[in-house]
Amino acid sequence: MTNTRLVLLGPPGAGKGTQAARLAEHLGVPAISTGDIFRRNVADRTELGQLAQKYMDAGEYVPDEVTNKMVAGRLAEPDAVDGFLLDGYPRTAAQVSELDSMLAGRGLTHVIELTADTDEVVQRLLNRAREQGRADDTESVIRRRLEVYAEQTAPLVDVYAERGLLVQVDGMGPVDEVTERLTAALA
Ligand code: ADP
């Protein structure tokens, strides 16, 4: 489904990254993950990476101006013209407005909230910390990421629900089952 302009919302550890890749493939649109782009910039030691790293390591959001500019650049690339899946953006009310202006009237077609219970996500993130050693997967930083999500990002669910765009999908259970729920929600 080209021309799908989808935002995937959900707390850290809900499985957004895994599902975003699968769903994007299914839809034939690029998956754009702000977390992945930031991590790549950190690894490549770019100026953007150096700026973002201290926030990421602390579990805080990178400042809106920086993130907005990065996403605007990415959405302007040719592969995103006919649709995209955004994973990890928008995460603040200011980013919602900025995305609205970037899309200039085209608007989003879907917003999916991938839901997950807190105990389960903390467990998943701690397991991932052991397996992959991501810098922001320590217990205290995980706790901070969940707090920041609850304060700044969870309210966006209501914003998109009011616009009639929101679909909630249960992110618990086997990965394949979650993918099936997601594709069914978009059909
Ligand atoms: P999470 O597992 O916490 O959802 P992500 O991989 O999506 O992780 O993002 C990792 C980090 O990158 C975030 O904690 C934050 O510092 C930064 N980041 C990603 N997306 C955004 C955004 N839209 N606004 C601000 N910071 C962001």
mmCIF file of C-alpha atoms in Angstrom, residues 24 36-37 40 91 140 144 152:
data_model
loop_
_atom_site.group_PDB
_atom_site.id
_atom_site.type_symbol
_atom_site.label_atom_id
_atom_site.label_comp_id
_atom_site.label_asym_id
_atom_site.label_seq_id
_atom_site.Cartn_x
_atom_site.Cartn_y
_atom_site.Cartn_z
ATOM 1 C CA ALA A 24 7.197 -1.476 6.149
ATOM 2 C CA ASP A 36 18.155 3.976 14.529
ATOM 3 C CA ILE A 37 19.179 7.141 12.715
ATOM 4 C CA ARG A 40 23.940 5.295 13.353
ATOM 5 C CA ARG A 91 7.267 11.836 20.481
ATOM 6 C CA SER A 140 17.952 3.236 35.700
ATOM 7 C CA ARG A 144 13.782 7.138 32.917
ATOM 8 C CA GLN A 152 5.634 13.415 26.887
#
